[in-house]
Amino acid sequence: MARCKAIKNLFPFFFLFFLASAISAKEYLDVTPYYEVKFPEDFFYRKDYRIQWWYFTGHLFDEKGREFGYELTFFVLGVQKSQYESKFGVNNIYISHFAVSDVKEKKFYFTDNVDSGAYDFAGSEDNQLKTWVGKNELRGTAERMHVTASDKNMAIDLVLIPAKPAVLNGEKGYSRKSGESPYIASIYFSYSHLKTEGKLRIGNKVFRMKGKSWFDREISSGELGKGQIGWDWFAIQLADNREILLYILRNKDGSFNPYSSGTFIHKDGKYRHLLAKDFKITILDYYRSEKTGARYPSKWEIKIPSEDLSLRITPFFSDQEFLGTYSTGNYYWEGTCKVEGDVTGRAYVEMTGY
């Protein structure tokens, strides 16, 4: 009953959003190939674009070496840009997803939240790095980010400091997603290596943590192309201090879209754009979710010939599927993985549309 009630209460938010998609599309700017990323402004909320998010994943270790993975995301979906006198006027929908993977116990904890922003229960600032949904919050600067999130089962309180400069994904931050239109695109940049320290709680037990995180920032006004069904996203952090982003767009017929791409980040922070032809991903195994029945890939071989690099990526455990019951209504797999092959390391993988 509680789940049904939550979905019923959520319905008006999404009805307004999808209705506004038809009515107010011209209120928002398209992302174009001519966009130049602006620092620090593009870290902040950009009200002229319909969809945007701040996305953290990471690998954390306590003093005894016990390992956890975490995901914390903040989404802002623009409904309309009208000015309201009432606190109940809906301009945006604010969503946060939070998950922790306990590698030792092979347990996956997740929770989601959604709010209209009335009475400041959620919001995002356009003049500073501050976004919050309920108890989940991102604040700070590009040089020092502070994230907090909690529910009854888990909590994090982490400080993240970049060890490398930001990388502009795609063509200088313009990341095209489809051949249908140059406006099916996003402004996309990442911090691929954030030194991370703080606390993590599971139940009543608190752990002091250190580790490494990945941060993605995307801003858009569009959606995927008509022939596309989802994506597979890899954030790979190698033990030799290199990182790899791979963004695989999948077509409805199961093939990889030619606008799939990536970024290879070298030890010194220099990076280069990868086209779909620059890497090869082979699926080695699959996993069937008991929660949704979705069939996900569960092991991959990745080859990047120009770097003479061959890697195998395997989840630490299979059940890391997120159900966005109370917020987006969708489900996806996102979890912590080990990296083996020519170089060892860690990875976070996200898979949608299965």
mmCIF file of C-alpha atoms in Angstrom:
data_model
loop_
_atom_site.group_PDB
_atom_site.id
_atom_site.type_symbol
_atom_site.label_atom_id
_atom_site.label_comp_id
_atom_site.label_asym_id
_atom_site.label_seq_id
_atom_site.Cartn_x
_atom_site.Cartn_y
_atom_site.Cartn_z
ATOM 1 C CA MET A 1 0.000 0.000 0.000
ATOM 2 C CA ALA A 2 2.803 2.422 0.821
ATOM 3 C CA ARG A 3 4.360 1.924 -2.632
ATOM 4 C CA CYS A 4 0.976 2.418 -4.372
ATOM 5 C CA LYS A 5 0.368 5.561 -2.362
ATOM 6 C CA ALA A 6 3.781 6.941 -3.294
ATOM 7 C CA ILE A 7 3.174 6.362 -7.006
ATOM 8 C CA LYS A 8 -0.255 8.008 -6.744
ATOM 9 C CA ASN A 9 1.262 11.055 -5.040
ATOM 10 C CA LEU A 10 4.016 11.243 -7.652
ATOM 11 C CA PHE A 11 1.676 11.165 -10.649
ATOM 12 C CA PRO A 12 0.781 14.903 -10.689
ATOM 13 C CA PHE A 13 4.472 15.876 -10.934
ATOM 14 C CA PHE A 14 5.091 13.750 -14.022
ATOM 15 C CA PHE A 15 1.770 14.673 -15.599
ATOM 16 C CA LEU A 16 2.784 18.334 -15.374
ATOM 17 C CA PHE A 17 6.247 17.590 -16.752
ATOM 18 C CA PHE A 18 5.113 15.664 -19.818
ATOM 19 C CA LEU A 19 2.291 18.122 -20.470
ATOM 20 C CA ALA A 20 4.824 20.934 -20.335
ATOM 21 C CA SER A 21 7.030 19.097 -22.826
ATOM 22 C CA ALA A 22 4.436 19.803 -25.523
ATOM 23 C CA ILE A 23 3.496 23.295 -24.362
ATOM 24 C CA SER A 24 6.713 24.953 -23.306
ATOM 25 C CA ALA A 25 9.468 23.413 -25.423
ATOM 26 C CA LYS A 26 10.393 26.836 -26.820
ATOM 27 C CA GLU A 27 11.012 28.142 -23.291
ATOM 28 C CA TYR A 28 14.267 26.147 -23.091
ATOM 29 C CA LEU A 29 17.474 26.414 -25.091
ATOM 30 C CA ASP A 30 18.861 23.588 -27.210
ATOM 31 C CA VAL A 31 22.424 22.411 -26.769
ATOM 32 C CA THR A 32 24.341 23.233 -29.957
ATOM 33 C CA PRO A 33 27.800 22.309 -31.291
ATOM 34 C CA TYR A 34 28.868 25.927 -30.707
ATOM 35 C CA TYR A 35 28.404 25.846 -26.955
ATOM 36 C CA GLU A 36 31.505 26.675 -24.901
ATOM 37 C CA VAL A 37 31.654 25.203 -21.401
ATOM 38 C CA LYS A 38 31.879 27.900 -18.738
ATOM 39 C CA PHE A 39 33.579 27.422 -15.370
ATOM 40 C CA PRO A 40 32.341 27.709 -12.713
ATOM 41 C CA GLU A 41 28.885 28.675 -14.066
ATOM 42 C CA ASP A 42 28.128 25.283 -15.609
ATOM 43 C CA PHE A 43 28.613 23.595 -12.255
ATOM 44 C CA PHE A 44 25.604 25.578 -11.039
ATOM 45 C CA TYR A 45 21.917 25.167 -11.942
ATOM 46 C CA ARG A 46 21.296 26.387 -15.520
ATOM 47 C CA LYS A 47 17.672 27.466 -15.700
ATOM 48 C CA ASP A 48 17.617 27.867 -19.510
ATOM 49 C CA TYR A 49 17.910 24.095 -20.078
ATOM 50 C CA ARG A 50 15.204 21.529 -19.432
ATOM 51 C CA ILE A 51 17.149 18.558 -18.015
ATOM 52 C CA GLN A 52 20.336 18.494 -15.975
ATOM 53 C CA TRP A 53 22.087 16.339 -13.416
ATOM 54 C CA TRP A 54 25.034 16.013 -11.058
ATOM 55 C CA TYR A 55 26.193 12.397 -10.793
ATOM 56 C CA PHE A 56 28.614 10.818 -8.296
ATOM 57 C CA THR A 57 29.878 7.243 -8.101
ATOM 58 C CA GLY A 58 32.785 5.962 -6.050
ATOM 59 C CA HIS A 59 34.795 3.188 -4.450
ATOM 60 C CA LEU A 60 35.380 3.515 -0.709
ATOM 61 C CA PHE A 61 37.501 1.563 1.816
ATOM 62 C CA ASP A 62 37.494 1.621 5.602
ATOM 63 C CA GLU A 63 40.617 1.414 7.804
ATOM 64 C CA LYS A 64 40.600 -2.406 7.577
ATOM 65 C CA GLY A 65 40.168 -2.485 3.800
ATOM 66 C CA ARG A 66 36.455 -3.295 3.720
ATOM 67 C CA GLU A 67 35.049 -2.036 0.417
ATOM 68 C CA PHE A 68 31.843 -0.209 -0.507
ATOM 69 C CA GLY A 69 30.563 1.403 -3.678
ATOM 70 C CA TYR A 70 28.184 4.351 -3.749
ATOM 71 C CA GLU A 71 25.977 6.260 -6.187
ATOM 72 C CA LEU A 72 24.462 9.688 -5.482
ATOM 73 C CA THR A 73 22.615 11.639 -8.176
ATOM 74 C CA PHE A 74 20.655 14.877 -8.398
ATOM 75 C CA PHE A 75 18.300 15.618 -11.319
ATOM 76 C CA VAL A 76 16.422 18.816 -12.125
ATOM 77 C CA LEU A 77 13.632 18.528 -14.706
ATOM 78 C CA GLY A 78 12.216 21.832 -15.957
ATOM 79 C CA VAL A 79 8.417 22.038 -16.170
ATOM 80 C CA GLN A 80 7.985 25.692 -17.044
ATOM 81 C CA LYS A 81 9.692 29.010 -16.361
ATOM 82 C CA SER A 82 6.681 30.984 -15.161
ATOM 83 C CA GLN A 83 7.034 33.199 -12.098
ATOM 84 C CA TYR A 84 4.687 32.259 -9.244
ATOM 85 C CA GLU A 85 3.631 34.199 -6.185
ATOM 86 C CA SER A 86 2.461 30.981 -4.523
ATOM 87 C CA LYS A 87 5.012 28.575 -3.023
ATOM 88 C CA PHE A 88 3.053 25.751 -4.646
ATOM 89 C CA GLY A 89 3.730 26.836 -8.239
ATOM 90 C CA VAL A 90 5.726 24.081 -9.973
ATOM 91 C CA ASN A 91 8.701 25.156 -12.105
ATOM 92 C CA ASN A 92 10.953 22.145 -11.607
ATOM 93 C CA ILE A 93 10.881 18.575 -10.386
ATOM 94 C CA TYR A 94 13.858 17.622 -8.217
ATOM 95 C CA ILE A 95 14.952 13.984 -7.980
ATOM 96 C CA SER A 96 17.731 12.246 -6.075
ATOM 97 C CA HIS A 97 18.867 8.609 -6.217
ATOM 98 C CA PHE A 98 21.168 7.177 -3.543
ATOM 99 C CA ALA A 99 22.643 3.675 -3.348
ATOM 100 C CA VAL A 100 25.367 1.823 -1.452
ATOM 101 C CA SER A 101 26.902 -1.517 -2.455
ATOM 102 C CA ASP A 102 28.375 -3.541 0.422
ATOM 103 C CA VAL A 103 30.978 -5.683 -1.356
ATOM 104 C CA LYS A 104 31.746 -7.965 1.610
ATOM 105 C CA GLU A 105 28.117 -8.816 2.384
ATOM 106 C CA LYS A 106 26.976 -8.586 -1.257
ATOM 107 C CA LYS A 107 24.089 -6.321 -0.280
ATOM 108 C CA PHE A 108 22.672 -3.433 -2.290
ATOM 109 C CA TYR A 109 20.836 -0.608 -0.511
ATOM 110 C CA PHE A 110 18.967 2.061 -2.477
ATOM 111 C CA THR A 111 16.461 4.854 -2.001
ATOM 112 C CA ASP A 112 14.981 7.644 -4.135
ATOM 113 C CA ASN A 113 13.254 10.938 -3.481
ATOM 114 C CA VAL A 114 11.279 13.492 -5.508
ATOM 115 C CA ASP A 115 9.999 16.967 -4.672
ATOM 116 C CA SER A 116 8.534 20.031 -6.378
ATOM 117 C CA GLY A 117 10.717 22.419 -4.377
ATOM 118 C CA ALA A 118 7.849 23.980 -2.408
ATOM 119 C CA TYR A 119 8.967 25.413 0.945
ATOM 120 C CA ASP A 120 12.618 24.738 0.022
ATOM 121 C CA PHE A 121 12.434 20.983 0.610
ATOM 122 C CA ALA A 122 14.385 20.765 -2.651
ATOM 123 C CA GLY A 123 16.161 23.226 -4.895
ATOM 124 C CA SER A 124 19.211 24.200 -6.907
ATOM 125 C CA GLU A 125 21.120 27.488 -6.902
ATOM 126 C CA ASP A 126 22.236 29.290 -10.056
ATOM 127 C CA ASN A 127 25.038 31.283 -8.390
ATOM 128 C CA GLN A 128 26.778 28.576 -6.355
ATOM 129 C CA LEU A 129 27.263 24.823 -6.280
ATOM 130 C CA LYS A 130 24.288 23.815 -4.157
ATOM 131 C CA THR A 131 21.572 21.295 -5.020
ATOM 132 C CA TRP A 132 19.413 19.384 -2.568
ATOM 133 C CA VAL A 133 16.445 17.013 -2.415
ATOM 134 C CA GLY A 134 15.252 16.294 1.109
ATOM 135 C CA LYS A 135 18.226 15.058 3.165
ATOM 136 C CA ASN A 136 20.467 14.618 0.116
ATOM 137 C CA GLU A 137 22.686 17.588 -0.692
ATOM 138 C CA LEU A 138 25.608 18.679 -2.863
ATOM 139 C CA ARG A 139 27.408 21.880 -1.934
ATOM 140 C CA GLY A 140 30.833 23.496 -2.133
ATOM 141 C CA THR A 141 33.038 24.511 -5.045
ATOM 142 C CA ALA A 142 34.693 22.834 -8.017
ATOM 143 C CA GLU A 143 37.828 22.542 -5.874
ATOM 144 C CA ARG A 144 36.085 20.969 -2.861
ATOM 145 C CA MET A 145 32.688 19.262 -3.062
ATOM 146 C CA HIS A 146 30.722 18.043 -0.052
ATOM 147 C CA VAL A 147 27.942 15.464 -0.471
ATOM 148 C CA THR A 148 25.563 14.131 2.164
ATOM 149 C CA ALA A 149 22.709 11.653 1.835
ATOM 150 C CA SER A 150 20.782 9.444 4.231
ATOM 151 C CA ASP A 151 17.826 7.221 4.949
ATOM 152 C CA LYS A 152 17.123 4.676 7.686
ATOM 153 C CA ASN A 153 19.391 2.004 6.158
ATOM 154 C CA MET A 154 22.430 4.042 5.110
ATOM 155 C CA ALA A 155 24.124 7.436 4.995
ATOM 156 C CA ILE A 156 27.208 9.142 3.562
ATOM 157 C CA ASP A 157 29.013 12.345 4.480
ATOM 158 C CA LEU A 158 31.911 12.785 2.061
ATOM 159 C CA VAL A 159 34.368 15.472 0.954
ATOM 160 C CA LEU A 160 35.640 15.160 -2.625
ATOM 161 C CA ILE A 161 38.715 16.968 -3.960
ATOM 162 C CA PRO A 162 39.774 16.681 -7.638
ATOM 163 C CA ALA A 163 43.169 15.058 -8.193
ATOM 164 C CA LYS A 164 42.966 15.913 -11.913
ATOM 165 C CA PRO A 165 41.384 18.777 -13.871
ATOM 166 C CA ALA A 166 37.915 18.443 -15.390
ATOM 167 C CA VAL A 167 37.668 16.746 -18.780
ATOM 168 C CA LEU A 168 35.317 17.933 -21.526
ATOM 169 C CA ASN A 169 33.602 14.903 -23.033
ATOM 170 C CA GLY A 170 32.609 14.731 -26.684
ATOM 171 C CA GLU A 171 33.804 17.640 -28.811
ATOM 172 C CA LYS A 172 35.002 20.165 -26.214
ATOM 173 C CA GLY A 173 32.028 19.381 -23.973
ATOM 174 C CA TYR A 174 29.407 19.033 -26.714
ATOM 175 C CA SER A 175 28.270 15.395 -26.569
ATOM 176 C CA ARG A 176 26.021 14.464 -29.483
ATOM 177 C CA LYS A 177 23.748 11.480 -28.871
ATOM 178 C CA SER A 178 22.023 10.823 -32.223
ATOM 179 C CA GLY A 179 22.306 11.259 -35.979
ATOM 180 C CA GLU A 180 18.716 12.538 -36.137
ATOM 181 C CA SER A 181 19.563 16.038 -34.982
ATOM 182 C CA PRO A 182 22.571 17.971 -33.644
ATOM 183 C CA TYR A 183 20.248 19.168 -30.857
ATOM 184 C CA ILE A 184 19.955 15.641 -29.425
ATOM 185 C CA ALA A 185 23.019 16.334 -27.317
ATOM 186 C CA SER A 186 24.269 17.425 -23.937
ATOM 187 C CA ILE A 187 26.855 19.655 -22.344
ATOM 188 C CA TYR A 188 28.997 17.023 -20.645
ATOM 189 C CA PHE A 189 32.093 17.222 -18.446
ATOM 190 C CA SER A 190 33.588 15.017 -15.737
ATOM 191 C CA TYR A 191 36.035 14.803 -12.883
ATOM 192 C CA SER A 192 37.457 11.304 -13.343
ATOM 193 C CA HIS A 193 39.520 11.198 -10.131
ATOM 194 C CA LEU A 194 38.247 12.767 -6.912
ATOM 195 C CA LYS A 195 40.069 11.983 -3.673
ATOM 196 C CA THR A 196 37.305 11.092 -1.240
ATOM 197 C CA GLU A 197 37.151 11.003 2.563
ATOM 198 C CA GLY A 198 34.365 10.912 5.123
ATOM 199 C CA LYS A 199 31.859 8.643 6.801
ATOM 200 C CA LEU A 200 29.501 5.917 5.632
ATOM 201 C CA ARG A 201 26.760 4.361 7.752
ATOM 202 C CA ILE A 202 25.067 0.999 7.237
ATOM 203 C CA GLY A 203 22.271 0.496 9.769
ATOM 204 C CA ASN A 204 23.754 1.666 13.070
ATOM 205 C CA LYS A 205 27.381 1.016 12.128
ATOM 206 C CA VAL A 206 29.559 3.946 11.008
ATOM 207 C CA PHE A 207 32.736 3.480 8.925
ATOM 208 C CA ARG A 208 35.537 5.986 8.335
ATOM 209 C CA MET A 209 36.152 5.936 4.599
ATOM 210 C CA LYS A 210 38.791 6.865 2.034
ATOM 211 C CA GLY A 211 38.668 6.223 -1.680
ATOM 212 C CA LYS A 212 38.157 7.566 -5.153
ATOM 213 C CA SER A 213 35.061 9.039 -6.815
ATOM 214 C CA TRP A 214 33.883 10.020 -10.294
ATOM 215 C CA PHE A 215 31.703 13.067 -11.018
ATOM 216 C CA ASP A 216 29.619 13.684 -14.155
ATOM 217 C CA ARG A 217 27.810 16.913 -14.999
ATOM 218 C CA GLU A 218 25.334 16.961 -17.910
ATOM 219 C CA ILE A 219 22.984 19.663 -19.172
ATOM 220 C CA SER A 220 20.449 19.147 -21.956
ATOM 221 C CA SER A 221 17.003 19.944 -23.309
ATOM 222 C CA GLY A 222 16.487 16.911 -25.516
ATOM 223 C CA GLU A 223 15.900 13.191 -25.297
ATOM 224 C CA LEU A 224 17.356 10.120 -26.999
ATOM 225 C CA GLY A 225 16.688 9.559 -30.694
ATOM 226 C CA LYS A 226 13.609 7.661 -31.857
ATOM 227 C CA GLY A 227 15.579 4.525 -32.679
ATOM 228 C CA GLN A 228 17.422 4.407 -29.365
ATOM 229 C CA ILE A 229 16.341 2.463 -26.295
ATOM 230 C CA GLY A 230 18.999 3.090 -23.646
ATOM 231 C CA TRP A 231 22.671 3.249 -22.805
ATOM 232 C CA ASP A 232 25.530 1.463 -21.067
ATOM 233 C CA TRP A 233 27.914 3.799 -19.205
ATOM 234 C CA PHE A 234 31.358 2.791 -17.934
ATOM 235 C CA ALA A 235 33.436 4.906 -15.531
ATOM 236 C CA ILE A 236 36.732 3.014 -15.295
ATOM 237 C CA GLN A 237 39.473 3.988 -12.832
ATOM 238 C CA LEU A 238 42.703 2.045 -13.359
ATOM 239 C CA ALA A 239 45.343 1.324 -10.720
ATOM 240 C CA ASP A 240 48.010 3.057 -12.837
ATOM 241 C CA ASN A 241 46.131 6.384 -12.491
ATOM 242 C CA ARG A 242 44.461 6.374 -15.919
ATOM 243 C CA GLU A 243 40.673 6.612 -16.379
ATOM 244 C CA ILE A 244 38.270 5.746 -19.170
ATOM 245 C CA LEU A 245 34.739 6.920 -19.850
ATOM 246 C CA LEU A 246 32.693 4.882 -22.331
ATOM 247 C CA TYR A 247 29.148 5.891 -23.222
ATOM 248 C CA ILE A 248 27.396 3.204 -25.284
ATOM 249 C CA LEU A 249 24.089 4.227 -26.878
ATOM 250 C CA ARG A 250 21.957 1.218 -27.792
ATOM 251 C CA ASN A 251 19.470 0.999 -30.634
ATOM 252 C CA LYS A 252 16.147 -0.822 -30.344
ATOM 253 C CA ASP A 253 17.477 -3.630 -32.548
ATOM 254 C CA GLY A 254 20.266 -4.265 -30.015
ATOM 255 C CA SER A 255 23.086 -2.693 -32.007
ATOM 256 C CA PHE A 256 25.419 0.049 -30.757
ATOM 257 C CA ASN A 257 24.608 3.493 -32.104
ATOM 258 C CA PRO A 258 27.486 5.094 -34.060
ATOM 259 C CA TYR A 259 27.264 8.163 -31.797
ATOM 260 C CA SER A 260 28.529 6.081 -28.870
ATOM 261 C CA SER A 261 31.744 7.634 -27.622
ATOM 262 C CA GLY A 262 34.203 7.953 -24.764
ATOM 263 C CA THR A 263 37.109 9.792 -23.195
ATOM 264 C CA PHE A 264 40.565 8.420 -22.356
ATOM 265 C CA ILE A 265 42.313 10.259 -19.503
ATOM 266 C CA HIS A 266 46.070 9.868 -19.120
ATOM 267 C CA LYS A 267 48.080 9.868 -15.889
ATOM 268 C CA ASP A 268 48.981 13.546 -16.240
ATOM 269 C CA GLY A 269 45.334 14.615 -16.752
ATOM 270 C CA LYS A 270 45.578 15.068 -20.506
ATOM 271 C CA TYR A 271 42.756 13.375 -22.377
ATOM 272 C CA ARG A 272 41.386 12.571 -25.784
ATOM 273 C CA HIS A 273 37.976 11.894 -27.294
ATOM 274 C CA LEU A 274 37.178 8.322 -28.327
ATOM 275 C CA LEU A 275 34.847 7.590 -31.235
ATOM 276 C CA ALA A 276 32.817 4.387 -31.452
ATOM 277 C CA LYS A 277 35.401 2.903 -33.834
ATOM 278 C CA ASP A 278 38.197 3.452 -31.286
ATOM 279 C CA PHE A 279 37.083 0.746 -28.845
ATOM 280 C CA LYS A 280 35.404 -2.638 -28.826
ATOM 281 C CA ILE A 281 33.112 -4.054 -26.131
ATOM 282 C CA THR A 282 32.247 -7.750 -26.051
ATOM 283 C CA ILE A 283 29.607 -9.078 -23.647
ATOM 284 C CA LEU A 284 30.835 -12.271 -21.954
ATOM 285 C CA ASP A 285 27.930 -13.109 -19.646
ATOM 286 C CA TYR A 286 24.387 -12.102 -18.600
ATOM 287 C CA TYR A 287 22.341 -11.789 -15.415
ATOM 288 C CA ARG A 288 18.555 -12.071 -15.037
ATOM 289 C CA SER A 289 17.039 -9.792 -12.381
ATOM 290 C CA GLU A 290 14.676 -11.501 -9.940
ATOM 291 C CA LYS A 291 13.073 -8.100 -9.186
ATOM 292 C CA THR A 292 12.138 -6.996 -12.701
ATOM 293 C CA GLY A 293 12.962 -9.886 -15.038
ATOM 294 C CA ALA A 294 15.375 -7.666 -16.975
ATOM 295 C CA ARG A 295 18.323 -9.448 -18.604
ATOM 296 C CA TYR A 296 21.498 -7.401 -18.153
ATOM 297 C CA PRO A 297 25.033 -8.012 -19.392
ATOM 298 C CA SER A 298 27.188 -9.003 -16.399
ATOM 299 C CA LYS A 299 30.733 -9.285 -17.738
ATOM 300 C CA TRP A 300 32.552 -7.418 -20.478
ATOM 301 C CA GLU A 301 35.793 -7.433 -22.418
ATOM 302 C CA ILE A 302 36.903 -3.952 -23.455
ATOM 303 C CA LYS A 303 39.689 -3.325 -25.956
ATOM 304 C CA ILE A 304 41.221 0.019 -26.901
ATOM 305 C CA PRO A 305 43.765 -0.825 -29.637
ATOM 306 C CA SER A 306 45.369 2.629 -29.750
ATOM 307 C CA GLU A 307 46.368 2.216 -26.080
ATOM 308 C CA ASP A 308 47.235 -1.491 -26.493
ATOM 309 C CA LEU A 309 44.790 -2.112 -23.666
ATOM 310 C CA SER A 310 42.545 -5.101 -22.958
ATOM 311 C CA LEU A 311 40.338 -5.172 -19.838
ATOM 312 C CA ARG A 312 37.719 -7.445 -18.274
ATOM 313 C CA ILE A 313 35.021 -5.884 -16.113
ATOM 314 C CA THR A 314 32.943 -7.976 -13.702
ATOM 315 C CA PRO A 315 30.429 -6.844 -11.043
ATOM 316 C CA PHE A 316 31.393 -7.708 -7.471
ATOM 317 C CA PHE A 317 27.892 -9.138 -7.161
ATOM 318 C CA SER A 318 24.911 -9.309 -9.502
ATOM 319 C CA ASP A 319 22.021 -7.682 -7.639
ATOM 320 C CA GLN A 320 22.809 -3.973 -7.929
ATOM 321 C CA GLU A 321 19.582 -3.009 -9.682
ATOM 322 C CA PHE A 322 17.966 0.312 -8.737
ATOM 323 C CA LEU A 323 14.166 0.635 -8.725
ATOM 324 C CA GLY A 324 13.104 4.282 -8.974
ATOM 325 C CA THR A 325 9.628 3.497 -7.654
ATOM 326 C CA TYR A 326 9.072 6.768 -5.829
ATOM 327 C CA SER A 327 10.705 9.132 -8.324
ATOM 328 C CA THR A 328 11.268 8.295 -11.994
ATOM 329 C CA GLY A 329 9.220 5.080 -12.037
ATOM 330 C CA ASN A 330 11.926 3.293 -14.027
ATOM 331 C CA TYR A 331 14.593 0.749 -13.146
ATOM 332 C CA TYR A 332 18.224 0.371 -14.138
ATOM 333 C CA TRP A 333 21.379 -1.491 -13.115
ATOM 334 C CA GLU A 334 24.216 0.510 -11.607
ATOM 335 C CA GLY A 335 26.956 -1.078 -9.591
ATOM 336 C CA THR A 336 30.553 -1.390 -8.526
ATOM 337 C CA CYS A 337 32.811 -3.702 -10.543
ATOM 338 C CA LYS A 338 36.370 -5.023 -10.534
ATOM 339 C CA VAL A 339 38.719 -4.480 -13.465
ATOM 340 C CA GLU A 340 41.222 -7.139 -14.546
ATOM 341 C CA GLY A 341 43.417 -7.699 -17.576
ATOM 342 C CA ASP A 342 46.381 -5.618 -18.681
ATOM 343 C CA VAL A 343 45.757 -3.295 -15.716
ATOM 344 C CA THR A 344 43.632 -3.795 -12.601
ATOM 345 C CA GLY A 345 41.249 -1.263 -11.122
ATOM 346 C CA ARG A 346 37.644 -0.450 -10.350
ATOM 347 C CA ALA A 347 34.667 0.599 -12.434
ATOM 348 C CA TYR A 348 31.111 1.758 -12.087
ATOM 349 C CA VAL A 349 28.684 0.577 -14.766
ATOM 350 C CA GLU A 350 25.178 1.883 -15.475
ATOM 351 C CA MET A 351 22.739 0.120 -17.824
ATOM 352 C CA THR A 352 19.306 1.457 -18.803
ATOM 353 C CA GLY A 353 16.583 0.340 -21.189
ATOM 354 C CA TYR A 354 16.687 -3.396 -20.484
#
